[in-house]
Amino acid sequence: MGLRNSGKSSILEYFQGIRNLVLFGNIKPTVHIDRVIYQAVDYEHLIWDFGGQIDYLSDYLEQFYEYAYEADEIIYVIDIQDQEKYNPSINFLKKIIKLLVDKELYIDIKVFLHKFDPDLDHTHPEINEEVIINLLKDVKNIFSDNISYSIFKTSLYVDFKKYQIIG
Ligand SMILES: Nc1nc2c(ncn2[C@@H]2O[C@H](COP(=O)(O)OP(=O)(O)OP(=O)(O)O)[C@@H](O)[C@H]2O)c(=O)[nH]1
Ligand SMILES: [Mg+2]
């Protein structure tokens, strides 16, 4: 889950082996919910990709129990390159957490601070350490003690690697 354009569907494509950055640029906004089966080494994951456009969000909250009661975990994606959406994104997550508590759903939450690209200080110098520390503080603040959560920095634009194959 997460607001529109935060990178959720791209992350799922990446899980499934896509590495071509051009293809990520071609992904269309998800219409309502896309259900994806991802065969990992260990077992099969059934992943629900919740389209983040504004029109869908109230439905997710209204029917939250029906959507969530069988889930093992929620991955919540925040686009760190889009500062204007920090507050709305945190507010939506806050509503999700309140529903989890109210409905006694003890589902683990992983927050991805996403688009944390290796060249971020060149492409987005305004997203400096202070901005990230404040964002982290704001995210941590909305969690109560009875919710298990972890926070990650993520990016699909991973570092260049070279593998020697001959010589
Ligand atoms: N810079 C950068 N861009 C990314 C990264 N991951 C995804 N994107 C871009 O983010 C844009 C939105 O990606 P989507 O995967 O469609 O986002 P979404 O959260 O599924 O959007 P909705 O389906 O509308 O909720 C695309 O242009 C991607 O190329 C990343 O790690 N770094
Ligand atoms: Mg999507």
Tab-separated table of N, CA and C and ligand atoms in Angstrom:
chain	number	residue	atom	x	y	z
A	1	MET	N	0.845	-1.185	0.000
A	1	MET	CA	0.000	0.000	0.000
A	1	MET	C	0.884	1.240	0.000
A	2	GLY	N	0.246	2.367	-0.246
A	2	GLY	CA	0.972	3.635	-0.295
A	2	GLY	C	0.312	4.508	-1.343
A	3	LEU	N	0.651	5.801	-1.341
A	3	LEU	CA	0.006	6.715	-2.279
A	3	LEU	C	0.463	6.440	-3.713
A	4	ARG	N	-0.241	7.052	-4.659
A	4	ARG	CA	0.031	6.815	-6.078
A	4	ARG	C	1.454	7.229	-6.446
A	5	ASN	N	2.014	6.520	-7.394
A	5	ASN	CA	3.333	6.845	-7.946
A	5	ASN	C	4.491	6.625	-6.962
A	6	SER	N	4.220	5.944	-5.846
A	6	SER	CA	5.313	5.772	-4.883
A	6	SER	C	6.263	4.650	-5.299
A	7	GLY	N	5.833	3.767	-6.239
A	7	GLY	CA	6.745	2.744	-6.745
A	7	GLY	C	6.368	1.312	-6.388
A	8	LYS	N	5.139	1.108	-5.893
A	8	LYS	CA	4.724	-0.224	-5.423
A	8	LYS	C	4.777	-1.284	-6.527
A	9	SER	N	4.142	-0.960	-7.673
A	9	SER	CA	4.095	-1.963	-8.751
A	9	SER	C	5.488	-2.213	-9.314
A	10	SER	N	6.315	-1.173	-9.362
A	10	SER	CA	7.693	-1.349	-9.842
A	10	SER	C	8.456	-2.302	-8.921
A	11	ILE	N	8.247	-2.162	-7.633
A	11	ILE	CA	8.934	-3.051	-6.678
A	11	ILE	C	8.515	-4.499	-6.932
A	12	LEU	N	7.216	-4.684	-7.200
A	12	LEU	CA	6.737	-6.043	-7.487
A	12	LEU	C	7.346	-6.596	-8.766
A	13	GLU	N	7.482	-5.730	-9.771
A	13	GLU	CA	8.128	-6.161	-11.023
A	13	GLU	C	9.571	-6.568	-10.741
A	14	TYR	N	10.209	-5.800	-9.895
A	14	TYR	CA	11.604	-6.090	-9.540
A	14	TYR	C	11.704	-7.444	-8.834
A	15	PHE	N	10.786	-7.695	-7.898
A	15	PHE	CA	10.757	-9.005	-7.210
A	15	PHE	C	10.697	-10.130	-8.233
A	16	GLN	N	9.964	-9.844	-9.325
A	16	GLN	CA	9.747	-10.893	-10.323
A	16	GLN	C	10.843	-10.941	-11.379
A	17	GLY	N	11.905	-10.194	-11.178
A	17	GLY	CA	13.077	-10.349	-12.035
A	17	GLY	C	13.333	-9.235	-13.029
A	18	ILE	N	12.412	-8.292	-13.173
A	18	ILE	CA	12.627	-7.204	-14.141
A	18	ILE	C	13.716	-6.260	-13.616
A	19	ARG	N	14.708	-5.965	-14.483
A	19	ARG	CA	15.782	-5.045	-14.085
A	19	ARG	C	15.931	-3.879	-15.055
A	20	ASN	N	15.199	-3.907	-16.164
A	20	ASN	CA	15.340	-2.878	-17.183
A	20	ASN	C	14.610	-1.600	-16.740
A	21	LEU	N	15.384	-0.547	-16.477
A	21	LEU	CA	14.798	0.672	-15.915
A	21	LEU	C	13.747	1.292	-16.830
A	22	VAL	N	13.919	1.110	-18.147
A	22	VAL	CA	12.947	1.673	-19.093
A	22	VAL	C	11.564	1.058	-18.845
A	23	LEU	N	11.566	-0.246	-18.531
A	23	LEU	CA	10.278	-0.918	-18.304
A	23	LEU	C	9.567	-0.350	-17.069
A	24	PHE	N	10.344	0.002	-16.049
A	24	PHE	CA	9.696	0.593	-14.862
A	24	PHE	C	8.976	1.883	-15.241
A	25	GLY	N	9.577	2.649	-16.147
A	25	GLY	CA	8.972	3.908	-16.585
A	25	GLY	C	7.673	3.696	-17.347
A	26	ASN	N	7.465	2.489	-17.867
A	26	ASN	CA	6.259	2.219	-18.666
A	26	ASN	C	5.089	1.686	-17.839
A	27	ILE	N	5.318	1.429	-16.569
A	27	ILE	CA	4.234	0.851	-15.756
A	27	ILE	C	3.101	1.863	-15.601
A	28	LYS	N	1.892	1.392	-15.838
A	28	LYS	CA	0.722	2.276	-15.723
A	28	LYS	C	0.221	2.291	-14.270
A	29	PRO	N	-0.456	3.367	-13.880
A	29	PRO	CA	-1.027	3.389	-12.528
A	29	PRO	C	-1.938	2.173	-12.322
A	30	THR	N	-1.847	1.574	-11.170
A	30	THR	CA	-2.631	0.368	-10.890
A	30	THR	C	-4.107	0.711	-10.735
A	31	VAL	N	-4.946	-0.049	-11.443
A	31	VAL	CA	-6.387	0.159	-11.329
A	31	VAL	C	-6.890	-0.669	-10.143
A	32	HIS	N	-7.379	0.018	-9.137
A	32	HIS	CA	-7.867	-0.600	-7.901
A	32	HIS	C	-6.824	-1.585	-7.351
A	33	ILE	N	-7.118	-2.876	-7.326
A	33	ILE	CA	-6.164	-3.802	-6.707
A	33	ILE	C	-5.693	-4.828	-7.729
A	34	ASP	N	-4.384	-5.014	-7.778
A	34	ASP	CA	-3.811	-6.001	-8.687
A	34	ASP	C	-3.290	-7.156	-7.823
A	35	ARG	N	-3.742	-8.358	-8.126
A	35	ARG	CA	-3.286	-9.498	-7.311
A	35	ARG	C	-2.192	-10.232	-8.069
A	36	VAL	N	-1.051	-10.405	-7.414
A	36	VAL	CA	0.143	-10.939	-8.063
A	36	VAL	C	0.615	-12.163	-7.294
A	37	ILE	N	0.948	-13.225	-8.026
A	37	ILE	CA	1.532	-14.383	-7.355
A	37	ILE	C	3.025	-14.361	-7.628
A	38	TYR	N	3.804	-14.385	-6.593
A	38	TYR	CA	5.255	-14.308	-6.738
A	38	TYR	C	5.877	-15.564	-6.124
A	39	GLN	N	6.528	-16.336	-6.988
A	39	GLN	CA	7.149	-17.579	-6.533
A	39	GLN	C	8.579	-17.284	-6.076
A	40	ALA	N	8.798	-17.229	-4.793
A	40	ALA	CA	10.152	-17.005	-4.271
A	40	ALA	C	10.816	-18.358	-4.080
A	41	VAL	N	12.076	-18.347	-3.670
A	41	VAL	CA	12.789	-19.612	-3.479
A	41	VAL	C	12.080	-20.455	-2.425
A	42	ASP	N	11.653	-19.795	-1.361
A	42	ASP	CA	11.077	-20.543	-0.248
A	42	ASP	C	9.624	-20.955	-0.511
A	43	TYR	N	8.773	-20.015	-0.740
A	43	TYR	CA	7.376	-20.379	-0.992
A	43	TYR	C	6.674	-19.324	-1.835
A	44	GLU	N	5.427	-19.626	-2.123
A	44	GLU	CA	4.657	-18.742	-2.996
A	44	GLU	C	4.045	-17.600	-2.182
A	45	HIS	N	4.228	-16.399	-2.693
A	45	HIS	CA	3.636	-15.238	-2.029
A	45	HIS	C	2.462	-14.736	-2.852
A	46	LEU	N	1.365	-14.495	-2.184
A	46	LEU	CA	0.228	-13.863	-2.849
A	46	LEU	C	0.216	-12.408	-2.405
A	47	ILE	N	0.468	-11.538	-3.367
A	47	ILE	CA	0.655	-10.120	-3.025
A	47	ILE	C	-0.480	-9.299	-3.637
A	48	TRP	N	-1.050	-8.445	-2.826
A	48	TRP	CA	-2.089	-7.534	-3.321
A	48	TRP	C	-1.475	-6.147	-3.444
A	49	ASP	N	-1.500	-5.650	-4.669
A	49	ASP	CA	-0.922	-4.344	-4.977
A	49	ASP	C	-2.076	-3.331	-5.021
A	50	PHE	N	-2.169	-2.519	-3.980
A	50	PHE	CA	-3.287	-1.564	-3.859
A	50	PHE	C	-2.953	-0.269	-4.600
A	51	GLY	N	-3.628	-0.043	-5.737
A	51	GLY	CA	-3.424	1.199	-6.491
A	51	GLY	C	-3.624	2.398	-5.563
A	52	GLY	N	-2.721	3.366	-5.662
A	52	GLY	CA	-2.715	4.446	-4.673
A	52	GLY	C	-3.418	5.727	-5.099
A	53	GLN	N	-4.173	5.676	-6.197
A	53	GLN	CA	-4.842	6.918	-6.598
A	53	GLN	C	-5.925	7.275	-5.588
A	54	ILE	N	-6.107	8.592	-5.454
A	54	ILE	CA	-6.930	9.146	-4.370
A	54	ILE	C	-8.339	8.525	-4.317
A	55	ASP	N	-8.906	8.229	-5.493
A	55	ASP	CA	-10.276	7.703	-5.539
A	55	ASP	C	-10.430	6.355	-4.841
A	56	TYR	N	-9.346	5.625	-4.702
A	56	TYR	CA	-9.451	4.270	-4.132
A	56	TYR	C	-9.281	4.246	-2.605
A	57	LEU	N	-8.675	5.297	-2.080
A	57	LEU	CA	-8.189	5.197	-0.699
A	57	LEU	C	-9.305	5.004	0.325
A	58	SER	N	-10.441	5.701	0.122
A	58	SER	CA	-11.494	5.566	1.133
A	58	SER	C	-12.065	4.146	1.132
A	59	ASP	N	-12.117	3.516	-0.050
A	59	ASP	CA	-12.595	2.130	-0.128
A	59	ASP	C	-11.686	1.209	0.700
A	60	TYR	N	-10.372	1.408	0.591
A	60	TYR	CA	-9.439	0.549	1.338
A	60	TYR	C	-9.687	0.684	2.847
A	61	LEU	N	-9.980	1.917	3.270
A	61	LEU	CA	-10.178	2.123	4.705
A	61	LEU	C	-11.528	1.559	5.138
A	62	GLU	N	-12.552	1.803	4.307
A	62	GLU	CA	-13.891	1.324	4.674
A	62	GLU	C	-13.961	-0.196	4.744
A	63	GLN	N	-13.258	-0.862	3.837
A	63	GLN	CA	-13.326	-2.333	3.791
A	63	GLN	C	-12.047	-2.951	4.348
A	64	PHE	N	-11.385	-2.228	5.211
A	64	PHE	CA	-10.038	-2.636	5.595
A	64	PHE	C	-9.982	-4.058	6.161
A	65	TYR	N	-10.939	-4.372	7.010
A	65	TYR	CA	-10.893	-5.701	7.637
A	65	TYR	C	-10.951	-6.811	6.579
A	66	GLU	N	-11.867	-6.650	5.619
A	66	GLU	CA	-12.031	-7.662	4.571
A	66	GLU	C	-10.735	-7.812	3.764
A	67	TYR	N	-10.077	-6.704	3.520
A	67	TYR	CA	-8.840	-6.770	2.738
A	67	TYR	C	-7.679	-7.356	3.558
A	68	ALA	N	-7.674	-7.066	4.841
A	68	ALA	CA	-6.448	-7.298	5.604
A	68	ALA	C	-6.455	-8.534	6.493
A	69	TYR	N	-7.632	-9.095	6.796
A	69	TYR	CA	-7.637	-10.050	7.906
A	69	TYR	C	-6.788	-11.292	7.652
A	70	GLU	N	-6.539	-11.629	6.381
A	70	GLU	CA	-5.723	-12.827	6.130
A	70	GLU	C	-4.266	-12.489	5.785
A	71	ALA	N	-3.924	-11.216	5.844
A	71	ALA	CA	-2.577	-10.803	5.414
A	71	ALA	C	-1.525	-11.131	6.471
A	72	ASP	N	-0.342	-11.523	6.015
A	72	ASP	CA	0.771	-11.775	6.929
A	72	ASP	C	1.553	-10.497	7.201
A	73	GLU	N	1.618	-9.643	6.190
A	73	GLU	CA	2.296	-8.374	6.432
A	73	GLU	C	1.824	-7.318	5.441
A	74	ILE	N	2.059	-6.086	5.851
A	74	ILE	CA	1.742	-4.955	4.975
A	74	ILE	C	3.057	-4.253	4.661
A	75	ILE	N	3.288	-4.039	3.363
A	75	ILE	CA	4.428	-3.202	2.976
A	75	ILE	C	3.850	-1.847	2.595
A	76	TYR	N	4.329	-0.794	3.251
A	76	TYR	CA	3.823	0.545	2.982
A	76	TYR	C	4.946	1.363	2.357
A	77	VAL	N	4.677	1.883	1.144
A	77	VAL	CA	5.744	2.540	0.372
A	77	VAL	C	5.555	4.063	0.379
A	78	ILE	N	6.604	4.764	0.788
A	78	ILE	CA	6.600	6.238	0.755
A	78	ILE	C	7.675	6.694	-0.224
A	79	ASP	N	7.300	7.567	-1.168
A	79	ASP	CA	8.250	8.109	-2.144
A	79	ASP	C	9.012	9.256	-1.486
A	80	ILE	N	10.292	9.029	-1.188
A	80	ILE	CA	11.029	10.084	-0.466
A	80	ILE	C	11.402	11.244	-1.382
A	81	GLN	N	11.249	11.051	-2.702
A	81	GLN	CA	11.598	12.143	-3.617
A	81	GLN	C	10.447	13.137	-3.764
A	82	ASP	N	9.295	12.822	-3.167
A	82	ASP	CA	8.106	13.659	-3.315
A	82	ASP	C	7.704	14.213	-1.948
A	83	GLN	N	8.400	15.283	-1.573
A	83	GLN	CA	8.226	15.837	-0.230
A	83	GLN	C	6.797	16.306	0.046
A	84	GLU	N	6.129	16.780	-1.005
A	84	GLU	CA	4.757	17.286	-0.806
A	84	GLU	C	3.814	16.186	-0.349
A	85	LYS	N	4.184	14.952	-0.649
A	85	LYS	CA	3.270	13.852	-0.270
A	85	LYS	C	3.666	13.210	1.060
A	86	TYR	N	4.715	13.701	1.712
A	86	TYR	CA	5.088	13.085	2.999
A	86	TYR	C	3.896	13.095	3.962
A	87	ASN	N	3.299	14.296	4.144
A	87	ASN	CA	2.219	14.390	5.126
A	87	ASN	C	0.994	13.563	4.756
A	88	PRO	N	0.469	13.712	3.519
A	88	PRO	CA	-0.676	12.852	3.170
A	88	PRO	C	-0.366	11.369	3.283
A	89	SER	N	0.862	10.986	2.954
A	89	SER	CA	1.206	9.569	3.012
A	89	SER	C	1.251	9.087	4.468
A	90	ILE	N	1.827	9.898	5.327
A	90	ILE	CA	1.885	9.526	6.746
A	90	ILE	C	0.473	9.488	7.332
A	91	ASN	N	-0.370	10.422	6.896
A	91	ASN	CA	-1.752	10.423	7.400
A	91	ASN	C	-2.505	9.170	6.993
A	92	PHE	N	-2.272	8.715	5.772
A	92	PHE	CA	-2.962	7.500	5.320
A	92	PHE	C	-2.462	6.295	6.119
A	93	LEU	N	-1.167	6.248	6.333
A	93	LEU	CA	-0.606	5.150	7.134
A	93	LEU	C	-1.161	5.186	8.564
A	94	LYS	N	-1.332	6.395	9.068
A	94	LYS	CA	-1.874	6.552	10.417
A	94	LYS	C	-3.278	5.945	10.507
A	95	LYS	N	-4.064	6.182	9.455
A	95	LYS	CA	-5.429	5.627	9.442
A	95	LYS	C	-5.385	4.096	9.377
A	96	ILE	N	-4.434	3.564	8.628
A	96	ILE	CA	-4.282	2.114	8.542
A	96	ILE	C	-3.922	1.551	9.916
A	97	ILE	N	-2.998	2.213	10.582
A	97	ILE	CA	-2.567	1.720	11.903
A	97	ILE	C	-3.722	1.768	12.898
A	98	LYS	N	-4.515	2.830	12.820
A	98	LYS	CA	-5.662	2.927	13.737
A	98	LYS	C	-6.629	1.761	13.496
A	99	LEU	N	-6.850	1.429	12.225
A	99	LEU	CA	-7.750	0.324	11.905
A	99	LEU	C	-7.175	-1.000	12.405
A	100	LEU	N	-5.866	-1.172	12.259
A	100	LEU	CA	-5.238	-2.407	12.744
A	100	LEU	C	-5.472	-2.554	14.245
A	101	VAL	N	-5.307	-1.457	14.962
A	101	VAL	CA	-5.476	-1.499	16.413
A	101	VAL	C	-6.950	-1.739	16.755
A	102	ASP	N	-7.834	-0.955	16.139
A	102	ASP	CA	-9.269	-1.073	16.451
A	102	ASP	C	-9.787	-2.469	16.162
A	103	LYS	N	-9.318	-3.054	15.077
A	103	LYS	CA	-9.849	-4.353	14.656
A	103	LYS	C	-8.996	-5.522	15.156
A	104	GLU	N	-8.044	-5.175	16.016
A	104	GLU	CA	-7.161	-6.186	16.620
A	104	GLU	C	-6.520	-7.090	15.582
A	105	LEU	N	-6.033	-6.465	14.524
A	105	LEU	CA	-5.301	-7.198	13.487
A	105	LEU	C	-3.808	-6.968	13.749
A	106	TYR	N	-3.125	-7.994	14.171
A	106	TYR	CA	-1.714	-7.794	14.516
A	106	TYR	C	-0.830	-8.164	13.330
A	107	ILE	N	-0.860	-7.299	12.326
A	107	ILE	CA	-0.115	-7.556	11.089
A	107	ILE	C	1.153	-6.705	11.108
A	108	ASP	N	2.263	-7.364	10.813
A	108	ASP	CA	3.546	-6.679	10.777
A	108	ASP	C	3.567	-5.654	9.628
A	109	ILE	N	4.131	-4.496	9.889
A	109	ILE	CA	4.223	-3.470	8.832
A	109	ILE	C	5.676	-3.203	8.488
A	110	LYS	N	5.976	-3.235	7.206
A	110	LYS	CA	7.300	-2.821	6.738
A	110	LYS	C	7.107	-1.528	5.963
A	111	VAL	N	7.809	-0.484	6.389
A	111	VAL	CA	7.721	0.792	5.672
A	111	VAL	C	8.952	0.909	4.786
A	112	PHE	N	8.722	1.098	3.500
A	112	PHE	CA	9.834	1.333	2.571
A	112	PHE	C	9.924	2.833	2.301
A	113	LEU	N	11.022	3.457	2.694
A	113	LEU	CA	11.296	4.832	2.266
A	113	LEU	C	11.945	4.665	0.905
A	114	HIS	N	11.123	4.783	-0.127
A	114	HIS	CA	11.513	4.310	-1.455
A	114	HIS	C	12.006	5.446	-2.359
A	115	LYS	N	12.692	5.042	-3.435
A	115	LYS	CA	13.369	5.942	-4.386
A	115	LYS	C	14.598	6.580	-3.717
A	116	PHE	N	15.158	5.842	-2.771
A	116	PHE	CA	16.382	6.260	-2.096
A	116	PHE	C	17.543	5.920	-3.028
A	117	ASP	N	17.598	6.583	-4.167
A	117	ASP	CA	18.544	6.215	-5.221
A	117	ASP	C	19.980	6.574	-4.838
A	118	PRO	N	20.939	5.829	-5.409
A	118	PRO	CA	22.349	6.086	-5.082
A	118	PRO	C	22.788	7.519	-5.416
A	119	ASP	N	22.160	8.122	-6.430
A	119	ASP	CA	22.586	9.475	-6.833
A	119	ASP	C	21.656	10.567	-6.290
A	120	LEU	N	20.968	10.250	-5.216
A	120	LEU	CA	19.957	11.166	-4.684
A	120	LEU	C	20.507	12.567	-4.398
A	121	ASP	N	21.738	12.646	-3.887
A	121	ASP	CA	22.250	13.984	-3.550
A	121	ASP	C	22.511	14.839	-4.792
A	122	HIS	N	22.604	14.194	-5.972
A	122	HIS	CA	22.726	14.976	-7.212
A	122	HIS	C	21.353	15.323	-7.769
A	123	THR	N	20.459	14.335	-7.786
A	123	THR	CA	19.160	14.565	-8.430
A	123	THR	C	18.204	15.339	-7.520
A	124	HIS	N	18.317	15.126	-6.224
A	124	HIS	CA	17.411	15.800	-5.282
A	124	HIS	C	18.191	16.307	-4.065
A	125	PRO	N	19.023	17.328	-4.271
A	125	PRO	CA	19.841	17.824	-3.149
A	125	PRO	C	18.997	18.329	-1.975
A	126	GLU	N	17.727	18.663	-2.269
A	126	GLU	CA	16.874	19.175	-1.175
A	126	GLU	C	16.492	18.068	-0.188
A	127	ILE	N	16.579	16.806	-0.638
A	127	ILE	CA	16.242	15.696	0.278
A	127	ILE	C	17.521	15.350	1.054
A	128	ASN	N	17.864	16.192	1.985
A	128	ASN	CA	19.124	15.996	2.715
A	128	ASN	C	18.892	15.162	3.982
A	129	GLU	N	19.945	14.983	4.741
A	129	GLU	CA	19.874	14.116	5.924
A	129	GLU	C	18.822	14.595	6.914
A	130	GLU	N	18.747	15.909	7.062
A	130	GLU	CA	17.792	16.469	8.031
A	130	GLU	C	16.350	16.126	7.618
A	131	VAL	N	16.087	16.240	6.321
A	131	VAL	CA	14.744	15.933	5.823
A	131	VAL	C	14.398	14.470	6.128
A	132	ILE	N	15.371	13.591	5.905
A	132	ILE	CA	15.125	12.160	6.130
A	132	ILE	C	14.965	11.864	7.626
A	133	ILE	N	15.776	12.504	8.441
A	133	ILE	CA	15.660	12.286	9.893
A	133	ILE	C	14.281	12.723	10.374
A	134	ASN	N	13.812	13.858	9.872
A	134	ASN	CA	12.475	14.336	10.270
A	134	ASN	C	11.373	13.406	9.779
A	135	LEU	N	11.540	12.918	8.560
A	135	LEU	CA	10.543	11.985	8.016
A	135	LEU	C	10.499	10.721	8.886
A	136	LEU	N	11.682	10.217	9.205
A	136	LEU	CA	11.772	9.014	10.052
A	136	LEU	C	11.071	9.243	11.394
A	137	LYS	N	11.322	10.394	11.973
A	137	LYS	CA	10.721	10.739	13.263
A	137	LYS	C	9.202	10.742	13.130
A	138	ASP	N	8.706	11.382	12.062
A	138	ASP	CA	7.254	11.463	11.859
A	138	ASP	C	6.641	10.080	11.650
A	139	VAL	N	7.353	9.214	10.924
A	139	VAL	CA	6.821	7.868	10.682
A	139	VAL	C	6.799	7.091	11.999
A	140	LYS	N	7.909	7.146	12.735
A	140	LYS	CA	7.975	6.387	14.004
A	140	LYS	C	6.889	6.839	14.966
A	141	ASN	N	6.591	8.144	14.961
A	141	ASN	CA	5.621	8.717	15.894
A	141	ASN	C	4.224	8.150	15.780
A	142	ILE	N	3.872	7.665	14.586
A	142	ILE	CA	2.487	7.211	14.430
A	142	ILE	C	2.295	5.754	14.872
A	143	PHE	N	3.400	5.070	15.170
A	143	PHE	CA	3.263	3.673	15.593
A	143	PHE	C	3.092	3.579	17.104
A	144	SER	N	2.136	2.757	17.515
A	144	SER	CA	1.995	2.514	18.945
A	144	SER	C	2.791	1.256	19.293
A	145	ASP	N	2.940	1.004	20.589
A	145	ASP	CA	3.812	-0.088	21.042
A	145	ASP	C	3.350	-1.471	20.581
A	146	ASN	N	2.030	-1.613	20.403
A	146	ASN	CA	1.522	-2.959	20.093
A	146	ASN	C	1.573	-3.309	18.602
A	147	ILE	N	2.180	-2.437	17.787
A	147	ILE	CA	2.306	-2.746	16.354
A	147	ILE	C	3.766	-3.041	16.046
A	148	SER	N	4.003	-4.200	15.407
A	148	SER	CA	5.385	-4.515	15.063
A	148	SER	C	5.698	-3.930	13.688
A	149	TYR	N	6.783	-3.185	13.622
A	149	TYR	CA	7.103	-2.534	12.347
A	149	TYR	C	8.603	-2.415	12.158
A	150	SER	N	9.012	-2.261	10.911
A	150	SER	CA	10.397	-1.938	10.604
A	150	SER	C	10.393	-0.973	9.418
A	151	ILE	N	11.486	-0.233	9.301
A	151	ILE	CA	11.578	0.802	8.263
A	151	ILE	C	12.843	0.554	7.444
A	152	PHE	N	12.713	0.643	6.135
A	152	PHE	CA	13.846	0.373	5.245
A	152	PHE	C	14.034	1.523	4.265
A	153	LYS	N	15.270	1.735	3.849
A	153	LYS	CA	15.539	2.606	2.700
A	153	LYS	C	15.631	1.696	1.490
A	154	THR	N	14.889	2.002	0.433
A	154	THR	CA	14.900	1.119	-0.740
A	154	THR	C	15.040	1.928	-2.031
A	155	SER	N	15.564	1.273	-3.053
A	155	SER	CA	15.661	1.875	-4.384
A	155	SER	C	15.771	0.768	-5.409
A	156	LEU	N	15.189	0.987	-6.567
A	156	LEU	CA	15.373	0.023	-7.652
A	156	LEU	C	16.596	0.379	-8.478
A	157	TYR	N	17.089	1.593	-8.314
A	157	TYR	CA	18.246	2.042	-9.076
A	157	TYR	C	19.501	1.672	-8.294
A	158	VAL	N	19.778	0.388	-8.300
A	158	VAL	CA	20.856	-0.111	-7.439
A	158	VAL	C	22.226	0.215	-8.032
A	159	ASP	N	23.236	0.093	-7.191
A	159	ASP	CA	24.589	0.476	-7.601
A	159	ASP	C	25.121	-0.380	-8.741
A	160	PHE	N	25.961	0.234	-9.537
A	160	PHE	CA	26.690	-0.463	-10.599
A	160	PHE	C	27.560	-1.565	-9.994
A	161	LYS	N	27.532	-2.730	-10.643
A	161	LYS	CA	28.416	-3.819	-10.196
A	161	LYS	C	29.139	-4.357	-11.415
A	162	LYS	N	30.382	-4.838	-11.244
A	162	LYS	CA	31.026	-5.493	-12.384
A	162	LYS	C	31.519	-6.871	-11.967
A	163	TYR	N	31.256	-7.799	-12.843
A	163	TYR	CA	31.661	-9.171	-12.592
A	163	TYR	C	32.693	-9.557	-13.634
A	164	GLN	N	33.862	-9.986	-13.209
A	164	GLN	CA	34.887	-10.418	-14.176
A	164	GLN	C	34.493	-11.782	-14.725
A	165	ILE	N	34.460	-11.906	-16.045
A	165	ILE	CA	34.081	-13.203	-16.610
A	165	ILE	C	35.236	-13.888	-17.330
A	166	ILE	N	36.214	-13.131	-17.838
A	166	ILE	CA	37.365	-13.750	-18.535
A	166	ILE	C	38.626	-12.990	-18.136
A	167	GLY	N	39.743	-13.710	-18.019
A	167	GLY	CA	41.051	-13.064	-17.864
A	167	GLY	C	41.387	-12.719	-16.418
B	1	LIG	N1	13.902	7.222	-9.026
B	1	LIG	C1	13.194	6.112	-8.810
B	1	LIG	N2	12.024	5.930	-9.450
B	1	LIG	C2	11.329	4.795	-9.186
B	1	LIG	C3	11.816	3.788	-8.314
B	1	LIG	N3	10.889	2.808	-8.244
B	1	LIG	C4	9.871	3.185	-9.063
B	1	LIG	N4	10.137	4.380	-9.638
B	1	LIG	C5	9.297	5.128	-10.605
B	1	LIG	O1	8.126	5.552	-9.942
B	1	LIG	C6	7.055	5.696	-10.875
B	1	LIG	C7	5.789	5.090	-10.326
B	1	LIG	O2	5.950	3.701	-10.191
B	1	LIG	P1	4.714	2.693	-9.970
B	1	LIG	O3	5.347	1.402	-9.648
B	1	LIG	O4	3.752	2.772	-11.086
B	1	LIG	O5	4.030	3.344	-8.670
B	1	LIG	P2	2.761	2.790	-7.881
B	1	LIG	O6	3.019	3.068	-6.438
B	1	LIG	O7	2.473	1.385	-8.262
B	1	LIG	O8	1.614	3.766	-8.402
B	1	LIG	P3	0.002	3.493	-8.349
B	1	LIG	O9	-0.268	2.214	-9.048
B	1	LIG	O10	-0.599	4.684	-9.056
B	1	LIG	O11	-0.397	3.466	-6.902
B	1	LIG	C8	7.546	5.043	-12.178
B	1	LIG	O12	7.864	6.069	-13.084
B	1	LIG	C9	8.794	4.285	-11.766
B	1	LIG	O13	9.756	4.244	-12.792
B	1	LIG	C10	13.081	4.004	-7.662
B	1	LIG	O14	13.593	3.195	-6.876
B	1	LIG	N5	13.719	5.179	-7.954
B	2	MG	MG	0.847	0.520	-9.118
